[in-house]
mmCIF file of C-alpha atoms in Angstrom:
data_model
loop_
_atom_site.group_PDB
_atom_site.id
_atom_site.type_symbol
_atom_site.label_atom_id
_atom_site.label_comp_id
_atom_site.label_asym_id
_atom_site.label_seq_id
_atom_site.Cartn_x
_atom_site.Cartn_y
_atom_site.Cartn_z
ATOM 1 C CA MET A 1 120.881 148.344 103.062
ATOM 2 C CA ASP A 2 121.821 145.902 105.825
ATOM 3 C CA PRO A 3 121.268 142.104 105.435
ATOM 4 C CA LEU A 4 118.358 141.932 107.905
ATOM 5 C CA SER A 5 116.396 144.725 106.214
ATOM 6 C CA ALA A 6 117.038 143.230 102.787
ATOM 7 C CA LEU A 7 115.821 139.793 103.919
ATOM 8 C CA ARG A 8 112.707 141.316 105.532
ATOM 9 C CA ASP A 9 111.959 143.313 102.377
ATOM 10 C CA PHE A 10 112.221 140.237 100.128
ATOM 11 C CA THR A 11 110.123 138.150 102.581
ATOM 12 C CA ILE A 12 107.287 140.697 102.678
ATOM 13 C CA ARG A 13 107.368 140.999 98.882
ATOM 14 C CA GLY A 14 107.170 137.204 98.559
ATOM 15 C CA GLU A 15 110.415 137.028 96.575
ATOM 16 C CA LEU A 16 112.363 134.554 98.707
ATOM 17 C CA ASP A 17 112.914 132.467 95.579
ATOM 18 C CA LYS A 18 115.079 135.302 94.219
ATOM 19 C CA ILE A 19 117.566 134.917 97.073
ATOM 20 C CA ILE A 20 120.243 132.696 95.560
ATOM 21 C CA ARG A 21 123.437 131.428 97.117
ATOM 22 C CA VAL A 22 126.529 131.754 94.964
ATOM 23 C CA ASN A 23 129.613 130.270 96.616
ATOM 24 C CA ASP A 24 129.910 132.054 99.992
ATOM 25 C CA GLU A 25 127.435 134.868 99.407
ATOM 26 C CA PHE A 26 123.702 135.412 99.012
ATOM 27 C CA ARG A 27 122.472 137.407 96.031
ATOM 28 C CA PHE A 28 119.134 139.154 96.469
ATOM 29 C CA GLY A 29 118.036 139.241 92.870
ATOM 30 C CA THR A 30 119.980 141.976 91.115
ATOM 31 C CA GLU A 31 119.736 144.358 94.049
ATOM 32 C CA TYR A 32 122.041 143.222 96.842
ATOM 33 C CA SER A 33 124.754 140.747 97.673
ATOM 34 C CA PHE A 34 126.018 139.849 101.174
ATOM 35 C CA PRO A 35 128.410 137.241 102.619
ATOM 36 C CA CYS A 36 126.652 134.152 103.993
ATOM 37 C CA SER A 37 128.405 134.584 107.324
ATOM 38 C CA ALA A 38 127.529 138.275 107.662
ATOM 39 C CA GLU A 39 126.100 139.111 111.055
ATOM 40 C CA THR A 40 122.623 140.636 111.086
ATOM 41 C CA ALA A 41 121.123 143.061 113.566
ATOM 42 C CA TYR A 42 118.873 140.387 115.087
ATOM 43 C CA ARG A 43 120.133 139.178 118.453
ATOM 44 C CA SER A 44 119.022 135.820 119.879
ATOM 45 C CA LYS A 45 117.825 135.440 123.458
ATOM 46 C CA GLN A 46 121.127 133.668 124.098
ATOM 47 C CA GLY A 47 122.953 136.912 123.331
ATOM 48 C CA ASN A 48 124.585 136.214 119.962
ATOM 49 C CA LEU A 49 123.750 137.855 116.646
ATOM 50 C CA TYR A 50 122.281 135.588 113.992
ATOM 51 C CA ASN A 51 124.183 135.534 110.715
ATOM 52 C CA LEU A 52 122.512 135.849 107.329
ATOM 53 C CA GLU A 53 122.903 132.151 106.470
ATOM 54 C CA THR A 54 120.965 131.169 109.615
ATOM 55 C CA LEU A 55 118.087 133.580 108.915
ATOM 56 C CA VAL A 56 117.784 132.677 105.222
ATOM 57 C CA PHE A 57 117.712 128.960 106.009
ATOM 58 C CA TYR A 58 115.114 129.526 108.742
ATOM 59 C CA ILE A 59 112.734 131.687 106.701
ATOM 60 C CA GLN A 60 112.876 129.155 103.873
ATOM 61 C CA ASN A 61 112.092 126.278 106.293
ATOM 62 C CA HIS A 62 109.937 127.899 108.986
ATOM 63 C CA HIS A 63 107.012 125.641 108.034
ATOM 64 C CA LEU A 64 108.855 122.567 109.350
ATOM 65 C CA LYS A 65 108.433 121.215 112.872
ATOM 66 C CA HIS A 66 111.176 122.440 115.159
ATOM 67 C CA THR A 67 112.725 118.973 115.542
ATOM 68 C CA ASP A 68 112.821 118.467 111.746
ATOM 69 C CA TYR A 69 114.221 121.959 111.243
ATOM 70 C CA MET A 70 116.931 121.364 113.864
ATOM 71 C CA HIS A 71 117.830 118.032 112.301
ATOM 72 C CA ASN A 72 118.192 119.584 108.839
ATOM 73 C CA SER A 73 120.230 122.535 110.070
ATOM 74 C CA LEU A 74 122.574 120.244 111.969
ATOM 75 C CA SER A 75 123.097 118.009 108.960
ATOM 76 C CA LEU A 76 124.003 121.088 106.851
ATOM 77 C CA ARG A 77 126.165 122.549 109.641
ATOM 78 C CA ILE A 78 124.080 125.721 109.689
ATOM 79 C CA PRO A 79 123.515 127.354 113.109
ATOM 80 C CA ALA A 80 119.825 127.098 113.977
ATOM 81 C CA VAL A 81 117.310 129.621 115.283
ATOM 82 C CA THR A 82 116.326 128.653 118.814
ATOM 83 C CA PHE A 83 112.773 127.585 119.586
ATOM 84 C CA THR A 84 112.072 130.690 121.703
ATOM 85 C CA ASP A 85 113.202 132.992 118.856
ATOM 86 C CA ARG A 86 111.205 131.310 116.095
ATOM 87 C CA LYS A 87 107.870 133.119 116.389
ATOM 88 C CA PRO A 88 109.166 136.655 117.174
ATOM 89 C CA LEU A 89 111.647 136.386 114.294
ATOM 90 C CA LEU A 90 109.010 135.099 111.884
ATOM 91 C CA ASP A 91 106.594 137.882 112.859
ATOM 92 C CA TYR A 92 109.276 140.501 112.150
ATOM 93 C CA LEU A 93 110.468 139.057 108.854
ATOM 94 C CA THR A 94 106.926 138.621 107.514
ATOM 95 C CA GLY A 95 105.929 142.162 108.509
ATOM 96 C CA LYS A 96 103.450 141.312 111.263
ATOM 97 C CA VAL A 97 105.417 143.599 113.571
ATOM 98 C CA SER A 98 107.421 146.625 112.524
ATOM 99 C CA THR A 99 110.209 146.261 115.056
ATOM 100 C CA SER A 100 111.533 144.000 117.797
ATOM 101 C CA ASP A 101 113.459 144.344 121.040
ATOM 102 C CA SER A 102 115.885 141.764 119.682
ATOM 103 C CA ILE A 103 117.108 144.099 116.932
ATOM 104 C CA VAL A 104 120.349 145.896 117.692
ATOM 105 C CA TRP A 105 121.102 148.517 115.060
ATOM 106 C CA ASN A 106 124.870 148.416 115.344
ATOM 107 C CA PRO A 107 125.853 145.536 113.074
ATOM 108 C CA PRO A 108 129.414 145.396 111.712
ATOM 109 C CA LYS A 109 130.264 147.712 108.852
ATOM 110 C CA PHE A 110 129.970 146.149 105.440
ATOM 111 C CA PRO A 111 131.509 147.437 102.207
ATOM 112 C CA ASP A 112 129.182 148.760 99.610
ATOM 113 C CA GLU A 113 127.122 145.795 98.570
ATOM 114 C CA PHE A 114 127.756 144.352 95.151
ATOM 115 C CA ARG A 115 124.957 144.782 92.683
ATOM 116 C CA PRO A 116 125.183 141.989 90.114
ATOM 117 C CA ASP A 117 125.072 142.785 86.430
ATOM 118 C CA PRO A 118 121.761 141.623 84.895
ATOM 119 C CA SER A 119 123.726 139.925 82.107
ATOM 120 C CA GLY A 120 124.915 137.351 84.662
ATOM 121 C CA PHE A 121 128.676 137.631 84.213
ATOM 122 C CA ASP A 122 130.977 136.616 87.022
ATOM 123 C CA PRO A 123 131.994 139.777 88.872
ATOM 124 C CA ASP A 124 135.025 138.028 90.385
ATOM 125 C CA SER A 125 136.669 137.903 86.957
ATOM 126 C CA THR A 126 136.588 141.696 86.666
ATOM 127 C CA LYS A 127 137.794 142.464 90.180
ATOM 128 C CA PRO A 128 141.421 143.464 90.399
ATOM 129 C CA LYS A 129 143.614 141.482 92.724
ATOM 130 C CA GLY A 130 143.996 142.978 96.137
ATOM 131 C CA ASN A 131 140.598 144.646 95.953
ATOM 132 C CA ALA A 132 139.558 146.179 99.285
ATOM 133 C CA ASN A 133 136.184 144.482 99.069
ATOM 134 C CA ASP A 134 137.819 141.035 98.802
ATOM 135 C CA ALA A 135 140.016 141.733 101.799
ATOM 136 C CA VAL A 136 137.098 142.797 103.956
ATOM 137 C CA LEU A 137 134.909 139.890 102.835
ATOM 138 C CA ASP A 138 137.670 137.389 103.448
ATOM 139 C CA GLU A 139 138.289 138.865 106.873
ATOM 140 C CA ILE A 140 134.572 138.684 107.760
ATOM 141 C CA GLY A 141 134.325 135.144 106.432
ATOM 142 C CA ASP A 142 137.323 133.933 108.418
ATOM 143 C CA ALA A 143 136.096 135.604 111.581
ATOM 144 C CA HIS A 144 132.621 134.123 111.250
ATOM 145 C CA PHE A 145 133.667 130.529 110.677
ATOM 146 C CA SER A 146 134.556 130.435 114.370
ATOM 147 C CA ILE A 147 131.242 132.123 115.276
ATOM 148 C CA LYS A 148 129.383 129.543 113.189
ATOM 149 C CA ASP A 149 131.089 126.693 114.997
ATOM 150 C CA LYS A 150 130.351 128.302 118.362
ATOM 151 C CA GLU A 151 126.654 128.712 117.527
ATOM 152 C CA THR A 152 126.527 125.074 116.473
ATOM 153 C CA GLU A 153 127.872 124.127 119.881
ATOM 154 C CA THR A 154 125.226 126.216 121.669
ATOM 155 C CA ALA A 155 122.323 124.917 119.574
ATOM 156 C CA ASP A 156 119.427 123.047 121.122
ATOM 157 C CA PHE A 157 121.205 119.706 121.224
ATOM 158 C CA MET A 158 118.634 118.125 123.517
ATOM 159 C CA GLY A 159 115.921 118.686 120.921
ATOM 160 C CA ILE A 160 118.170 117.263 118.227
ATOM 161 C CA ILE A 161 119.065 114.235 120.336
ATOM 162 C CA ARG A 162 115.424 113.462 121.144
ATOM 163 C CA SER A 163 114.464 113.681 117.471
ATOM 164 C CA VAL A 164 116.950 111.023 116.408
ATOM 165 C CA GLU A 165 117.341 108.886 119.516
ATOM 166 C CA LYS A 166 116.364 105.221 119.405
ATOM 167 C CA PRO A 167 115.431 103.368 122.616
ATOM 168 C CA LEU A 168 117.675 100.370 123.148
ATOM 169 C CA LYS A 169 115.740 98.832 126.036
ATOM 170 C CA ASP A 170 112.325 99.157 127.590
ATOM 171 C CA ARG A 171 111.453 98.491 131.220
ATOM 172 C CA GLU A 172 111.011 94.779 130.469
ATOM 173 C CA GLY A 173 114.349 94.573 128.699
ATOM 174 C CA ILE A 174 116.119 96.188 131.635
ATOM 175 C CA LEU A 175 114.888 93.385 133.869
ATOM 176 C CA GLU A 176 116.742 90.913 131.670
ATOM 177 C CA CYS A 177 119.970 91.543 133.560
ATOM 178 C CA LYS A 178 122.903 89.206 133.547
ATOM 179 C CA ASN A 179 123.375 87.193 136.723
ATOM 180 C CA LYS A 180 119.902 88.241 137.890
ATOM 181 C CA ASP A 181 117.126 85.709 138.354
ATOM 182 C CA PHE A 182 113.628 87.007 139.026
ATOM 183 C CA TYR A 183 112.004 83.574 138.955
ATOM 184 C CA SER A 184 111.980 83.503 142.758
ATOM 185 C CA VAL A 185 109.984 86.748 142.757
ATOM 186 C CA LEU A 186 107.388 85.170 140.472
ATOM 187 C CA VAL A 187 107.172 82.069 142.677
ATOM 188 C CA ALA A 188 106.776 84.161 145.839
ATOM 189 C CA ALA A 189 104.060 86.312 144.231
ATOM 190 C CA THR A 190 102.214 83.210 143.019
ATOM 191 C CA LYS A 191 102.330 81.620 146.479
ATOM 192 C CA ARG A 192 101.073 84.820 148.050
ATOM 193 C CA GLU A 193 98.127 84.975 145.661
ATOM 194 C CA GLU A 194 97.282 81.327 146.284
ATOM 195 C CA GLU A 195 97.399 81.911 150.042
ATOM 196 C CA ARG A 196 95.113 84.922 149.715
ATOM 197 C CA GLN A 197 92.591 82.909 147.694
ATOM 198 C CA ARG A 198 92.794 80.073 150.221
ATOM 199 C CA LEU A 199 92.089 82.443 153.111
ATOM 200 C CA GLU A 200 89.164 84.002 151.255
ATOM 201 C CA SER A 201 87.733 80.569 150.588
ATOM 202 C CA GLN A 202 88.140 79.614 154.242
ATOM 203 C CA GLN A 203 86.507 82.838 155.380
ATOM 204 C CA ARG A 204 83.521 82.187 153.142
ATOM 205 C CA LYS A 205 83.216 78.742 154.692
ATOM 206 C CA ASP A 206 83.367 80.357 158.137
ATOM 207 C CA GLY A 207 80.485 82.591 157.104
ATOM 208 C CA LEU A 208 78.397 79.591 156.092
ATOM 209 C CA VAL A 209 79.303 77.842 159.350
ATOM 210 C CA ALA A 210 78.221 80.918 161.276
ATOM 211 C CA LYS A 211 74.942 80.917 159.379
ATOM 212 C CA SER A 212 74.263 77.252 160.133
ATOM 213 C CA ARG A 213 75.164 77.747 163.798
ATOM 214 C CA LEU A 214 72.890 80.741 163.986
ATOM 215 C CA MET A 215 69.899 78.863 162.601
ATOM 216 C CA GLY A 216 70.699 75.622 164.456
ATOM 217 C CA ALA A 217 70.986 77.358 167.803
ATOM 218 C CA GLU A 218 67.592 78.975 167.352
ATOM 219 C CA GLU A 219 66.012 75.633 166.521
ATOM 220 C CA ARG A 220 67.433 74.203 169.749
ATOM 221 C CA GLY A 221 66.260 77.201 171.749
ATOM 222 C CA LEU A 222 69.809 78.263 172.596
ATOM 223 C CA GLY A 223 71.291 81.720 172.625
ATOM 224 C CA LEU A 224 74.174 82.473 170.233
ATOM 225 C CA SER A 225 76.835 85.031 170.895
ATOM 226 C CA TYR A 226 78.881 86.896 168.314
ATOM 227 C CA GLY A 227 82.510 87.884 168.302
ATOM 228 C CA ASP A 228 84.887 86.868 171.067
ATOM 229 C CA GLU A 229 82.218 84.764 172.838
ATOM 230 C CA MET A 230 82.545 82.151 170.095
ATOM 231 C CA MET A 231 86.260 82.049 170.771
ATOM 232 C CA GLY A 232 85.796 81.462 174.505
ATOM 233 C CA PHE A 233 85.876 85.096 175.658
ATOM 234 C CA ASP A 234 83.182 86.939 177.571
ATOM 235 C CA SER A 235 84.209 90.488 176.652
ATOM 236 C CA LYS A 236 81.459 90.900 174.034
ATOM 237 C CA PRO A 237 77.748 91.165 174.851
ATOM 238 C CA LYS A 238 75.740 88.106 173.843
ATOM 239 C CA MET A 239 73.209 88.300 171.037
ATOM 240 C CA HIS A 240 70.169 86.125 171.836
ATOM 241 C CA LEU A 241 67.687 85.716 169.009
ATOM 242 C CA LYS A 242 64.962 83.695 170.735
ATOM 243 C CA GLY A 243 62.169 85.944 171.893
ATOM 244 C CA SER A 244 63.955 89.087 170.680
ATOM 245 C CA LYS A 245 62.816 91.528 168.034
ATOM 246 C CA LEU A 246 65.508 90.295 165.655
ATOM 247 C CA GLY A 247 64.087 87.728 163.254
ATOM 248 C CA GLU A 248 65.347 84.194 162.807
ATOM 249 C CA GLY A 249 68.217 83.543 160.411
ATOM 250 C CA VAL A 250 71.076 85.583 159.022
ATOM 251 C CA PRO A 251 70.660 89.388 159.305
ATOM 252 C CA ILE A 252 69.945 91.257 156.069
ATOM 253 C CA ILE A 253 71.485 94.470 154.757
ATOM 254 C CA LEU A 254 69.643 96.274 151.941
ATOM 255 C CA VAL A 255 71.411 98.357 149.296
ATOM 256 C CA PRO A 256 69.900 100.440 146.476
ATOM 257 C CA SER A 257 69.547 98.849 143.066
ATOM 258 C CA ALA A 258 70.225 102.202 141.360
ATOM 259 C CA PHE A 259 73.746 102.945 140.119
ATOM 260 C CA GLN A 260 73.619 106.580 141.382
ATOM 261 C CA THR A 261 74.621 105.452 144.859
ATOM 262 C CA LEU A 262 78.185 104.629 145.882
ATOM 263 C CA ILE A 263 77.434 101.228 147.477
ATOM 264 C CA THR A 264 75.590 98.628 145.400
ATOM 265 C CA ILE A 265 75.201 94.847 145.261
ATOM 266 C CA TYR A 266 78.292 94.808 142.989
ATOM 267 C CA ASN A 267 80.865 96.498 145.249
ATOM 268 C CA VAL A 268 79.473 96.010 148.776
ATOM 269 C CA LYS A 269 81.596 92.910 149.425
ATOM 270 C CA GLU A 270 84.916 94.653 148.677
ATOM 271 C CA PHE A 271 83.950 97.623 150.815
ATOM 272 C CA LEU A 272 82.676 95.782 153.905
ATOM 273 C CA GLU A 273 85.097 92.838 153.853
ATOM 274 C CA ASP A 274 88.306 94.350 152.454
ATOM 275 C CA GLY A 275 87.785 98.000 153.359
ATOM 276 C CA VAL A 276 88.258 99.160 149.753
ATOM 277 C CA PHE A 277 85.803 101.173 147.663
ATOM 278 C CA VAL A 278 85.608 100.019 144.026
ATOM 279 C CA PRO A 279 83.306 102.053 141.719
ATOM 280 C CA THR A 280 80.245 100.144 140.586
ATOM 281 C CA ASP A 281 80.972 100.580 136.880
ATOM 282 C CA VAL A 282 84.404 98.998 137.364
ATOM 283 C CA LYS A 283 82.910 95.983 139.165
ATOM 284 C CA VAL A 284 80.210 95.572 136.512
ATOM 285 C CA LYS A 285 82.920 95.301 133.838
ATOM 286 C CA GLN A 286 84.890 92.822 135.939
ATOM 287 C CA MET A 287 81.801 90.682 136.505
ATOM 288 C CA LYS A 288 80.821 91.048 132.814
ATOM 289 C CA GLY A 289 77.335 92.244 133.704
ATOM 290 C CA THR A 290 76.449 89.292 135.952
ATOM 291 C CA ARG A 291 74.132 90.644 138.639
ATOM 292 C CA PRO A 292 74.190 88.708 141.926
ATOM 293 C CA GLU A 293 70.840 88.177 143.610
ATOM 294 C CA CYS A 294 72.342 87.950 147.093
ATOM 295 C CA VAL A 295 75.829 88.526 148.517
ATOM 296 C CA THR A 296 77.102 87.163 151.833
ATOM 297 C CA VAL A 297 79.498 89.438 153.707
ATOM 298 C CA GLN A 298 81.249 89.091 157.031
ATOM 299 C CA LYS A 299 83.496 91.268 159.120
ATOM 300 C CA LYS A 300 87.075 90.173 158.452
ATOM 301 C CA PHE A 301 88.871 92.986 160.245
ATOM 302 C CA SER A 302 88.474 95.246 163.259
ATOM 303 C CA ARG A 303 90.426 97.833 165.205
ATOM 304 C CA ASP A 304 91.227 95.416 168.017
ATOM 305 C CA ARG A 305 92.105 92.553 165.592
ATOM 306 C CA ASP A 306 89.349 90.293 166.957
ATOM 307 C CA ARG A 307 88.276 87.385 164.795
ATOM 308 C CA VAL A 308 84.587 87.910 164.078
ATOM 309 C CA VAL A 309 82.599 85.539 161.912
ATOM 310 C CA THR A 310 79.298 87.382 161.859
ATOM 311 C CA ALA A 311 77.616 86.768 158.507
ATOM 312 C CA TYR A 312 75.159 89.097 156.761
ATOM 313 C CA GLU A 313 73.123 88.755 153.604
ATOM 314 C CA VAL A 314 73.147 91.769 151.259
ATOM 315 C CA ARG A 315 70.225 92.235 148.879
ATOM 316 C CA ASP A 316 69.001 95.019 146.586
ATOM 317 C CA LYS A 317 65.421 93.896 145.881
ATOM 318 C CA PRO A 318 63.170 94.617 148.884
ATOM 319 C CA SER A 319 60.146 93.493 146.856
ATOM 320 C CA SER A 320 61.467 89.919 146.914
ATOM 321 C CA LEU A 321 61.470 89.772 150.728
ATOM 322 C CA LYS A 322 58.807 87.744 152.469
ATOM 323 C CA PRO A 323 56.953 89.261 155.469
ATOM 324 C CA GLU A 324 59.041 87.199 157.908
ATOM 325 C CA ASP A 325 62.252 88.311 156.158
ATOM 326 C CA TRP A 326 61.685 91.930 157.183
ATOM 327 C CA ASP A 327 62.319 90.999 160.796
ATOM 328 C CA ARG A 328 65.890 90.103 159.756
ATOM 329 C CA VAL A 329 66.589 93.432 158.020
ATOM 330 C CA VAL A 330 69.047 95.313 160.246
ATOM 331 C CA ALA A 331 70.579 97.941 157.956
ATOM 332 C CA VAL A 332 69.995 99.853 154.744
ATOM 333 C CA PHE A 333 72.227 102.002 152.577
ATOM 334 C CA VAL A 334 69.960 104.872 151.543
ATOM 335 C CA LEU A 335 69.922 106.565 148.170
ATOM 336 C CA GLY A 336 68.497 109.812 149.532
ATOM 337 C CA LYS A 337 65.266 109.472 147.549
ATOM 338 C CA GLU A 338 61.777 108.978 148.964
ATOM 339 C CA TRP A 339 60.817 106.389 146.370
ATOM 340 C CA GLN A 340 63.422 103.959 147.716
ATOM 341 C CA PHE A 341 61.038 103.119 150.589
ATOM 342 C CA LYS A 342 57.915 102.670 148.474
ATOM 343 C CA ASP A 343 55.909 99.569 149.491
ATOM 344 C CA TRP A 344 58.053 99.018 152.595
ATOM 345 C CA PRO A 345 56.008 97.577 155.525
ATOM 346 C CA PHE A 346 56.494 100.688 157.686
ATOM 347 C CA LYS A 347 54.314 103.753 158.121
ATOM 348 C CA ASP A 348 57.051 106.431 157.934
ATOM 349 C CA HIS A 349 60.772 107.166 158.119
ATOM 350 C CA VAL A 350 60.713 107.393 161.894
ATOM 351 C CA GLU A 351 59.589 103.776 162.194
ATOM 352 C CA ILE A 352 62.001 102.624 159.490
ATOM 353 C CA PHE A 353 65.103 104.071 161.136
ATOM 354 C CA ASN A 354 64.038 103.010 164.612
ATOM 355 C CA LYS A 355 64.001 99.368 163.511
ATOM 356 C CA ILE A 356 66.716 99.576 160.838
ATOM 357 C CA ILE A 357 69.981 101.507 160.961
ATOM 358 C CA GLY A 358 70.543 103.672 157.901
ATOM 359 C CA PHE A 359 73.797 104.640 156.189
ATOM 360 C CA PHE A 360 74.319 107.275 153.498
ATOM 361 C CA MET A 361 77.594 107.075 151.547
ATOM 362 C CA ARG A 362 78.961 110.252 149.930
ATOM 363 C CA PHE A 363 82.228 111.711 148.652
ATOM 364 C CA GLU A 364 83.911 114.258 150.910
ATOM 365 C CA ASP A 365 83.742 117.061 148.348
ATOM 366 C CA ASP A 366 80.094 116.491 147.340
ATOM 367 C CA SER A 367 77.799 119.480 147.750
ATOM 368 C CA VAL A 368 75.701 119.917 150.891
ATOM 369 C CA GLU A 369 72.575 119.712 148.735
ATOM 370 C CA SER A 370 73.298 116.054 147.991
ATOM 371 C CA ALA A 371 72.596 115.176 151.644
ATOM 372 C CA LYS A 372 69.873 117.744 152.298
ATOM 373 C CA ILE A 373 67.022 115.206 152.518
ATOM 374 C CA VAL A 374 69.107 112.581 154.315
ATOM 375 C CA LYS A 375 69.942 115.002 157.142
ATOM 376 C CA GLN A 376 66.243 115.022 158.043
ATOM 377 C CA TRP A 377 66.356 111.265 158.697
ATOM 378 C CA ASN A 378 67.959 109.292 161.508
ATOM 379 C CA VAL A 379 70.731 108.141 159.191
ATOM 380 C CA LYS A 380 74.505 107.979 159.673
ATOM 381 C CA ILE A 381 76.391 109.833 156.897
ATOM 382 C CA ILE A 382 79.677 108.149 155.915
ATOM 383 C CA SER A 383 82.135 110.191 153.812
ATOM 384 C CA ILE A 384 84.952 108.749 151.690
ATOM 385 C CA SER A 385 87.562 110.313 149.432
ATOM 386 C CA LYS A 386 87.361 110.136 145.653
ATOM 387 C CA ASN A 387 91.046 109.311 145.321
ATOM 388 C CA LYS A 388 92.549 108.304 148.694
ATOM 389 C CA ARG A 389 91.664 104.625 148.813
ATOM 390 C CA HIS A 390 93.748 104.007 151.940
ATOM 391 C CA GLN A 391 91.081 105.929 153.881
ATOM 392 C CA ASP A 392 88.286 103.524 152.871
ATOM 393 C CA ARG A 393 89.151 101.072 155.657
ATOM 394 C CA ALA A 394 88.335 103.616 158.378
ATOM 395 C CA ALA A 395 84.945 104.312 156.736
ATOM 396 C CA ALA A 396 84.162 100.581 156.524
ATOM 397 C CA LEU A 397 85.119 100.119 160.190
ATOM 398 C CA GLU A 398 82.770 102.916 161.156
ATOM 399 C CA VAL A 399 79.932 101.125 159.340
ATOM 400 C CA TRP A 400 80.740 97.841 161.116
ATOM 401 C CA ASP A 401 81.019 99.487 164.553
ATOM 402 C CA ARG A 402 77.676 101.248 164.284
ATOM 403 C CA LEU A 403 76.001 98.191 162.755
ATOM 404 C CA GLU A 404 77.201 95.836 165.510
ATOM 405 C CA GLU A 405 76.229 98.313 168.210
ATOM 406 C CA PHE A 406 72.763 98.644 166.676
ATOM 407 C CA VAL A 407 72.305 94.859 166.373
ATOM 408 C CA ARG A 408 73.334 94.314 170.002
ATOM 409 C CA GLY A 409 70.907 96.983 171.158
ATOM 410 C CA ARG A 410 68.095 95.605 169.043
ATOM 411 C CA SER A 411 68.600 92.040 170.265
ATOM 412 C CA HIS A 412 68.311 93.178 173.896
ATOM 413 C CA SER A 413 65.368 95.500 173.420
#
């Protein structure tokens, strides 16, 4: 019987414990004996034949993780079974499959296997010198030492290396380079952040100034223009509040109080001022649950880089508005539900969206059904991407353009 068949037979019978190594040979109970370096008929996917020592060590340690198995085989200088051969070989040796394409039934010729005497005496002591069996075994052993070394060289060294490697530096440690000073980078980043906060603070003050000018001009009976007119240019149409249908004070934008909509009181400022969509749940965590009653927003950017200081109040509780406040409502972000307009001082949707411009925010890949009701209203649908945040600015600009156009038209009607 050949070594592979003998090993399979003992594995299926559950008698692996009877396979004992004595010097340079494996004894299969009292039935067979083969050299440790004897080639078997099982060929690896790399093209070489596995020797008996490799297969015996694998079947006795197949329960180990591959990295642990590789580490142990390397430490014992035993060629390992590759990862891709593990399962097919195990299935064959355990009898799950009767044959395999990896088996090549032309292994080297072996002398008649030695069958040990049950009494346990050393057969070497009874062998005459110059025995043909010894010569063949020695020749096979010598020839397979080189094969063993070659298989060790072609083993999965990357898996072995990863199992024992120790990181010397992490990404922070790498930055600790000699003759490199990153303090200037920290200083520059800190200055940039301070400048950004200073500009934001100044812009908020500009919004309050615009609000006071708006209300003060109305009290004096003067018209107030928005945009370039405040900077000394006449390219923008003037917005006169006195005697117009637009109410006194800062215009109001309404947003839904429900979290199902994309734009809420939490994230409207980032979207309209910075052109960046931040999910509501993220903003709620950042604000630690603090719910603002009113948010002031202003247009801080435009396609033609004009400086515009138009200020708007954003609210999400229509029930808190006084009757005179409704004249200042210029826009609403709709949820797409009828109940959003309950108790509004208008008779129907036609009147609402004639006096107030409506916006419906949706993701680009949302189903058509999500906007089915909204399409029946005079509402502008604005689509944004779920992942491409650099596209948010264009969507915010579209909201500002349509809002400013609507406000100019309403003030002159």
